[in-house]
Tab-separated table of C-alpha atoms in Angstrom:
chain	number	residue	atom	x	y	z
P	528	MET	CA	235.134	133.067	297.220
P	529	SER	CA	231.796	131.189	297.398
P	530	VAL	CA	228.667	132.730	298.829
P	531	SER	CA	226.502	130.913	301.395
P	532	GLN	CA	222.723	130.664	301.688
P	533	GLU	CA	222.889	132.599	304.957
P	534	GLN	CA	224.626	135.480	303.172
P	535	VAL	CA	221.983	135.486	300.450
P	536	LEU	CA	219.149	135.571	302.998
P	537	ALA	CA	220.912	138.298	304.952
P	538	ALA	CA	221.135	140.427	301.805
P	539	LEU	CA	217.461	139.844	301.011
P	540	ARG	CA	216.415	141.023	304.474
P	541	ALA	CA	217.051	144.527	303.167
P	542	VAL	CA	214.173	144.149	300.684
P	543	GLN	CA	210.944	145.390	302.277
P	544	ASP	CA	207.341	144.761	301.279
P	545	PRO	CA	205.965	148.339	301.259
P	546	ASP	CA	202.442	147.230	302.186
P	547	LEU	CA	203.197	144.674	304.899
P	548	HIS	CA	206.138	146.712	306.261
P	549	LYS	CA	208.402	143.727	306.818
P	550	ASP	CA	211.283	142.251	304.885
P	551	ILE	CA	210.642	139.449	302.410
P	552	VAL	CA	212.675	136.901	304.395
P	553	THR	CA	210.751	137.469	307.630
P	554	LEU	CA	207.481	137.268	305.674
P	555	GLY	CA	208.527	133.870	304.300
P	556	PHE	CA	208.487	135.032	300.684
P	557	VAL	CA	211.987	133.751	299.822
P	558	LYS	CA	212.115	130.090	298.785
P	559	ASN	CA	214.309	127.620	296.908
P	560	VAL	CA	217.676	129.363	297.192
P	561	LYS	CA	220.136	127.565	294.897
P	562	ILE	CA	223.815	128.449	294.603
P	563	GLU	CA	226.096	127.081	291.921
P	564	LYS	CA	229.529	128.635	291.700
P	565	GLY	CA	228.827	132.345	291.262
P	566	GLU	CA	225.211	131.941	290.153
P	567	VAL	CA	222.373	132.362	292.633
P	568	ASP	CA	218.744	131.464	291.872
P	569	PHE	CA	215.861	132.004	294.274
P	570	THR	CA	212.084	132.327	294.299
P	571	ILE	CA	210.059	135.195	295.748
P	572	GLU	CA	206.509	134.005	296.451
P	573	LEU	CA	204.207	137.017	296.854
P	574	THR	CA	200.711	137.099	298.303
P	575	THR	CA	199.208	138.173	294.970
P	576	PRO	CA	200.284	138.115	291.318
P	577	ALA	CA	198.843	141.631	291.059
P	578	CYS	CA	201.403	143.101	293.447
P	579	PRO	CA	201.946	146.710	292.271
P	580	VAL	CA	205.656	146.653	293.203
P	581	ARG	CA	206.426	143.198	291.843
P	582	ASP	CA	208.948	144.352	289.227
P	583	GLN	CA	210.693	146.770	291.596
P	584	MET	CA	210.976	144.061	294.259
P	585	LYS	CA	212.485	141.626	291.777
P	586	ALA	CA	215.019	144.192	290.565
P	587	GLU	CA	216.018	145.212	294.095
P	588	ALA	CA	216.364	141.610	295.277
P	589	GLU	CA	218.584	140.678	292.347
P	590	GLU	CA	220.689	143.784	292.847
P	591	ARG	CA	221.187	143.051	296.567
P	592	VAL	CA	222.312	139.470	295.909
P	593	ARG	CA	224.455	140.421	292.924
P	594	ALA	CA	226.385	142.831	295.156
P	595	LEU	CA	227.599	139.983	297.383
P	596	PRO	CA	231.274	138.995	296.973
P	597	GLY	CA	231.640	135.990	294.715
P	598	VAL	CA	228.219	136.383	293.008
P	599	THR	CA	228.291	136.821	289.242
P	600	THR	CA	224.593	136.270	288.470
P	601	ALA	CA	221.413	136.639	290.555
P	602	ARG	CA	218.058	135.466	289.214
P	603	ALA	CA	214.750	135.883	291.067
P	604	THR	CA	211.698	133.911	289.958
P	605	MET	CA	208.490	135.696	290.943
P	606	THR	CA	205.488	133.544	291.920
P	607	ALA	CA	202.386	134.130	294.020
P	608	ASP	CA	200.249	132.231	296.502
P	609	VAL	CA	197.084	134.191	297.189
P	610	LYS	CA	196.060	133.726	300.805
P	611	ALA	CA	192.462	132.907	301.582
P	612	ARG	CA	190.190	134.801	303.902
P	613	GLY	CA	190.179	132.252	306.715
P	614	GLY	CA	188.519	131.440	309.982
P	615	PHE	CA	184.869	131.356	308.901
P	616	GLY	CA	184.151	127.615	308.761
P	617	ARG	CA	181.017	126.593	306.875
P	618	GLN	CA	180.399	130.061	305.508
P	619	SER	CA	183.332	129.905	303.125
P	620	VAL	CA	182.727	129.000	299.476
P	621	PRO	CA	184.954	126.067	298.431
P	622	GLY	CA	187.625	127.115	295.947
P	623	ILE	CA	187.131	130.872	296.352
P	624	ARG	CA	189.953	132.481	298.298
P	625	ASN	CA	188.757	136.083	298.421
P	626	ILE	CA	185.446	137.792	297.714
P	627	ILE	CA	185.659	141.461	296.732
P	628	ALA	CA	182.461	143.518	296.854
P	629	VAL	CA	182.197	146.591	294.622
P	630	GLY	CA	179.471	148.958	295.749
P	631	ALA	CA	178.203	152.516	295.864
P	632	GLY	CA	175.469	154.372	297.643
P	633	LYS	CA	173.819	155.309	294.345
P	634	GLY	CA	173.603	154.341	290.701
P	635	GLY	CA	175.237	156.037	287.743
P	636	VAL	CA	178.748	156.336	289.177
P	637	GLY	CA	180.296	153.578	287.048
P	638	LYS	CA	180.208	150.826	289.663
P	639	SER	CA	179.695	148.000	287.167
P	640	THR	CA	182.350	149.419	284.855
P	641	THR	CA	184.748	149.502	287.802
P	642	ALA	CA	183.915	145.934	288.860
P	643	VAL	CA	184.398	144.581	285.325
P	644	ASN	CA	187.701	146.354	284.774
P	645	ILE	CA	189.101	145.432	288.193
P	646	ALA	CA	188.294	141.777	287.439
P	647	LEU	CA	190.007	141.925	284.042
P	648	ALA	CA	192.983	143.801	285.480
P	649	LEU	CA	193.505	141.174	288.188
P	650	GLN	CA	193.273	138.414	285.577
P	651	SER	CA	195.770	140.161	283.321
P	652	ARG	CA	198.303	140.050	286.179
P	653	GLY	CA	197.979	136.271	286.445
P	654	ALA	CA	195.248	135.843	289.063
P	655	ARG	CA	192.366	133.370	288.751
P	656	VAL	CA	189.280	135.570	288.740
P	657	GLY	CA	185.511	135.278	288.689
P	658	LEU	CA	182.909	138.036	288.344
P	659	MET	CA	179.466	137.755	289.912
P	660	ASP	CA	176.882	140.277	288.793
P	661	ALA	CA	174.710	140.627	291.898
P	662	ASP	CA	172.988	143.734	290.533
P	663	VAL	CA	169.861	141.697	289.773
P	664	TYR	CA	167.767	144.773	288.931
P	665	GLY	CA	170.222	146.007	286.286
P	666	PRO	CA	172.302	143.000	285.222
P	667	ASN	CA	174.365	144.557	282.430
P	668	THR	CA	177.637	142.679	282.921
P	669	PRO	CA	176.954	140.245	280.022
P	670	GLN	CA	176.636	143.171	277.599
P	671	MET	CA	179.756	144.836	278.966
P	672	LEU	CA	181.737	141.635	278.373
P	673	GLY	CA	180.090	140.599	275.104
P	674	ILE	CA	178.574	137.421	276.585
P	675	GLU	CA	175.503	136.185	274.731
P	676	SER	CA	175.337	132.567	275.917
P	677	ALA	CA	173.590	131.215	278.997
P	678	PRO	CA	175.546	129.117	281.495
P	679	GLU	CA	175.642	125.391	280.809
P	680	VAL	CA	174.593	122.894	283.473
P	681	SER	CA	176.896	120.148	284.741
P	682	GLU	CA	175.898	116.576	285.488
P	683	GLY	CA	175.699	117.587	289.123
P	684	LYS	CA	173.065	120.226	288.237
P	685	ARG	CA	175.469	123.116	288.840
P	686	MET	CA	175.855	126.095	286.545
P	687	ILE	CA	179.062	126.350	284.541
P	688	PRO	CA	179.844	130.078	284.159
P	689	PRO	CA	180.771	131.381	280.698
P	690	GLU	CA	184.209	132.980	280.365
P	691	ALA	CA	185.166	136.328	278.864
P	692	PHE	CA	188.739	137.615	278.684
P	693	GLY	CA	189.788	134.746	280.954
P	694	VAL	CA	187.282	135.677	283.688
P	695	LYS	CA	184.432	133.364	284.762
P	696	VAL	CA	181.157	135.298	284.835
P	697	ILE	CA	177.648	134.737	286.157
P	698	SER	CA	174.745	137.190	285.953
P	699	MET	CA	170.980	137.207	286.160
P	700	GLY	CA	171.151	138.821	282.723
P	701	MET	CA	172.160	135.403	281.362
P	702	LEU	CA	169.076	133.711	282.822
P	703	VAL	CA	166.174	136.015	281.892
P	704	PRO	CA	165.150	137.671	278.608
P	705	PRO	CA	166.759	141.109	278.123
P	706	ASP	CA	163.481	143.040	278.369
P	707	GLN	CA	162.020	141.158	281.330
P	708	PRO	CA	162.011	143.123	284.599
P	709	ILE	CA	163.008	141.384	287.827
P	710	ILE	CA	160.533	142.275	290.573
P	711	TRP	CA	161.726	140.432	293.661
P	712	ARG	CA	161.499	140.826	297.402
P	713	GLY	CA	164.268	140.183	299.893
P	714	PRO	CA	163.975	136.379	300.276
P	715	MET	CA	164.178	135.860	296.515
P	716	LEU	CA	167.237	138.101	296.299
P	717	HIS	CA	168.861	136.137	299.113
P	718	GLY	CA	168.140	132.910	297.225
P	719	ALA	CA	169.725	134.280	294.055
P	720	VAL	CA	172.881	135.346	295.913
P	721	GLN	CA	173.154	131.912	297.522
P	722	GLN	CA	172.637	130.163	294.181
P	723	PHE	CA	175.297	132.272	292.449
P	724	MET	CA	177.743	131.636	295.274
P	725	ARG	CA	177.202	127.962	295.962
P	726	GLU	CA	175.590	126.420	292.881
P	727	VAL	CA	178.055	127.680	290.281
P	728	GLU	CA	181.169	125.716	289.251
P	729	TRP	CA	183.617	128.480	290.051
P	730	GLY	CA	186.569	126.132	290.408
P	731	GLU	CA	189.667	127.572	292.065
P	732	LEU	CA	189.594	131.376	292.215
P	733	ASP	CA	191.989	133.808	293.816
P	734	TYR	CA	189.371	136.562	293.634
P	735	LEU	CA	185.622	136.654	293.063
P	736	VAL	CA	184.611	140.231	292.255
P	737	VAL	CA	180.956	140.926	293.114
P	738	ASP	CA	179.130	143.845	291.494
P	739	LEU	CA	176.521	144.887	294.068
P	740	PRO	CA	173.324	146.771	293.247
P	741	PRO	CA	173.195	150.475	294.128
P	742	GLY	CA	172.208	151.469	297.626
P	743	THR	CA	172.344	149.634	300.931
P	744	GLY	CA	169.719	146.937	300.530
P	745	ASP	CA	169.040	143.221	300.745
P	746	VAL	CA	171.781	141.859	298.481
P	747	SER	CA	174.600	143.433	300.482
P	748	LEU	CA	173.052	142.213	303.736
P	749	SER	CA	172.618	138.699	302.348
P	750	MET	CA	176.246	138.517	301.254
P	751	ALA	CA	177.540	139.770	304.583
P	752	GLN	CA	175.482	137.210	306.493
P	753	SER	CA	176.285	134.204	304.318
P	754	VAL	CA	179.888	134.408	303.045
P	755	PRO	CA	183.201	135.858	304.266
P	756	VAL	CA	183.867	139.005	302.244
P	757	ALA	CA	187.554	139.956	302.106
P	758	GLY	CA	186.746	143.605	301.533
P	759	ALA	CA	184.716	146.203	299.681
P	760	VAL	CA	185.624	148.816	297.099
P	761	VAL	CA	183.377	151.889	297.034
P	762	VAL	CA	182.946	153.920	293.853
P	763	THR	CA	182.066	157.596	293.675
P	764	THR	CA	182.266	160.535	291.318
P	765	PRO	CA	183.783	163.842	292.479
P	766	GLN	CA	180.603	165.852	293.071
P	767	GLY	CA	179.140	166.310	296.540
P	768	VAL	CA	175.842	164.502	295.940
P	769	SER	CA	177.634	161.304	294.951
P	770	VAL	CA	180.123	161.524	297.815
P	771	SER	CA	177.297	161.981	300.327
P	772	ASP	CA	175.551	158.811	299.135
P	773	VAL	CA	178.757	156.782	299.006
P	774	ARG	CA	179.422	157.678	302.639
P	775	LYS	CA	176.295	155.680	303.442
P	776	ALA	CA	177.699	152.678	301.592
P	777	VAL	CA	180.909	152.931	303.641
P	778	ALA	CA	178.862	153.074	306.833
P	779	MET	CA	176.859	150.025	305.700
P	780	PHE	CA	179.962	147.934	305.022
P	781	ARG	CA	181.452	148.899	308.360
P	782	GLN	CA	178.218	148.048	310.161
P	783	LEU	CA	178.284	144.636	308.448
P	784	ASN	CA	181.926	144.128	309.518
P	785	ILE	CA	183.176	144.133	305.923
P	786	PRO	CA	186.565	145.872	305.622
P	787	VAL	CA	186.462	148.825	303.219
P	788	LEU	CA	189.542	148.500	301.009
P	789	GLY	CA	189.330	152.020	299.634
P	790	VAL	CA	187.669	154.555	297.373
P	791	VAL	CA	187.689	154.773	293.575
P	792	GLU	CA	186.859	158.176	292.091
P	793	ASN	CA	185.378	157.555	288.646
P	794	MET	CA	184.813	160.219	285.970
P	795	SER	CA	187.459	162.190	287.810
P	796	TYR	CA	188.429	164.554	284.984
P	797	PHE	CA	188.463	164.898	281.207
P	798	VAL	CA	191.481	165.607	279.006
P	799	CYS	CA	190.695	167.060	275.582
P	800	GLY	CA	192.137	164.936	272.810
P	801	HIS	CA	192.968	167.998	270.716
P	802	CYS	CA	194.342	170.636	273.085
P	803	GLN	CA	195.135	168.358	276.072
P	804	GLU	CA	193.363	170.758	278.410
P	805	ARG	CA	192.169	169.082	281.615
P	806	THR	CA	188.574	169.819	282.631
P	807	GLU	CA	187.067	168.651	285.915
P	808	ILE	CA	183.476	168.332	284.745
P	809	PHE	CA	182.060	166.997	288.024
P	810	GLY	CA	184.229	169.046	290.373
P	811	HIS	CA	187.532	168.125	291.939
P	812	GLY	CA	188.779	166.019	294.823
P	813	GLY	CA	185.499	164.762	296.298
P	814	GLY	CA	186.723	161.167	296.452
P	815	ALA	CA	190.094	162.151	297.923
P	816	ARG	CA	188.493	164.309	300.625
P	817	MET	CA	186.030	161.594	301.542
P	818	ALA	CA	188.765	158.963	301.708
P	819	GLU	CA	190.854	161.187	303.985
P	820	GLN	CA	187.929	162.036	306.255
P	821	LEU	CA	186.922	158.389	306.613
P	822	GLY	CA	190.473	157.113	307.020
P	823	LEU	CA	190.429	155.100	303.790
P	824	PRO	CA	192.941	154.744	300.946
P	825	LEU	CA	192.153	156.525	297.694
P	826	LEU	CA	192.673	153.595	295.330
P	827	GLY	CA	192.734	155.731	292.193
P	828	GLU	CA	191.120	158.347	289.981
P	829	VAL	CA	189.712	157.222	286.625
P	830	PRO	CA	189.443	159.888	283.912
P	831	ILE	CA	186.477	160.252	281.581
P	832	ASP	CA	187.238	158.460	278.315
P	833	THR	CA	184.732	157.831	275.544
P	834	ARG	CA	186.414	154.451	274.993
P	835	VAL	CA	185.216	153.346	278.427
P	836	ARG	CA	181.609	153.986	277.424
P	837	ALA	CA	182.008	152.549	273.933
P	838	GLY	CA	183.830	149.505	275.216
P	839	GLY	CA	181.091	148.812	277.731
P	840	ASP	CA	178.433	148.993	275.035
P	841	GLU	CA	180.406	146.815	272.619
P	842	GLY	CA	181.689	144.183	275.041
P	843	GLN	CA	185.288	145.465	275.012
P	844	PRO	CA	186.219	146.805	278.465
P	845	ILE	CA	188.951	149.432	278.468
P	846	VAL	CA	191.462	147.219	280.318
P	847	ALA	CA	191.244	144.696	277.484
P	848	ALA	CA	190.720	147.061	274.556
P	849	ALA	CA	193.149	149.857	275.467
P	850	PRO	CA	195.213	148.943	278.545
P	851	GLU	CA	197.774	151.624	277.686
P	852	SER	CA	195.157	154.421	277.825
P	853	PRO	CA	194.983	156.668	280.929
P	854	ALA	CA	191.731	155.017	282.011
P	855	GLY	CA	193.124	151.537	281.359
P	856	GLN	CA	196.261	152.347	283.346
P	857	ALA	CA	194.134	153.756	286.163
P	858	PHE	CA	192.111	150.534	286.456
P	859	LEU	CA	195.272	148.402	286.335
P	860	SER	CA	196.771	150.477	289.138
P	861	ILE	CA	193.539	150.287	291.156
P	862	ALA	CA	193.486	146.492	290.837
P	863	GLY	CA	197.035	146.338	292.179
P	864	ARG	CA	196.060	148.509	295.145
P	865	VAL	CA	192.993	146.349	295.803
P	866	ALA	CA	195.103	143.177	295.793
P	867	ALA	CA	197.615	144.803	298.155
P	868	GLU	CA	194.882	145.905	300.571
P	869	ILE	CA	193.408	142.385	300.615
P	870	SER	CA	196.844	140.927	301.350
P	871	LYS	CA	197.167	143.293	304.312
P	872	GLN	CA	193.690	142.397	305.592
P	873	ASN	CA	194.368	138.674	305.291
P	874	MET	CA	197.736	138.937	307.040
P	875	ARG	CA	196.006	140.705	309.936
P	876	VAL	CA	193.341	137.975	310.152
P	877	LEU	CA	196.011	135.252	309.997
P	878	LYS	CA	197.948	136.949	312.791
P	879	VAL	CA	194.834	137.111	314.968
P	880	ILE	CA	194.096	133.433	314.356
P	881	GLN	CA	197.674	132.423	315.157
P	882	THR	CA	197.730	134.378	318.429
P	883	ALA	CA	194.259	133.282	319.546
């Protein structure tokens, strides 16, 4: 008994995308169905290579097809086509499909560490990623990634960003001496943001992660007014003072019509390496409570790990140096959640455009 393409597609309609809440056939993910005797090959094209349920979806799809009468082998090839944030005309940056802002209402919560590790985690899953250090007052991304060279300049007078761990990076820290303070007013900050966005050879990127300065000032406003931002990740620590300030960052993003993708609770807890006792140094559950109260996803909780600090100082972020560690796994999971939230946002925008 030979199986038909219609039977294969019917079987795959039982496989649901847990974030988009539709089956993979209706979403148009299934492509290139090929049937030869009892062997069935097909492609599942996801909206991001960082899909957190990629492996489970592949296994379920193969199992569904393999259960059909007459099928001896089912092979799913997993690919991804990251959708762009559309509908913004001249504001968009050529080649950059999605801009992710990482912010907080205050400093010292690990915002830059989160931005760096999210970027590396997305790249490790197969995405094309850039990292823009927009924290012009404290541009420490080069140190955290071990970058010591300045960007080269192309024949077209555009900056070519250095790469670290497969991620293209630009930072004011590459352009000024390490000990030189940057004392700028709003218009100069706006100019720097525009230059980093539009005068850098980013090439084709699925995601540009932007590390914003602390607070709710000029850089965030400049970005919101000049480029389409796919969404923002807000970073907090568990204690009340941090959560209170991060609420202001959430309010700022919402006022600027930037979707808030979710909350990351950094320095969430500490596990002793000797006795394995868990200690919640900065309290417990502040990020989760805030996320629930504001109607936002809690993207993840990152434990305190001395390797995170050491890696940042030595240019070896935890996702690259120790991806199997609890902190490394937390950042990898957070990156998957961020990619999933962006896919949902972009599908909503696409639906609005199509029905307009």
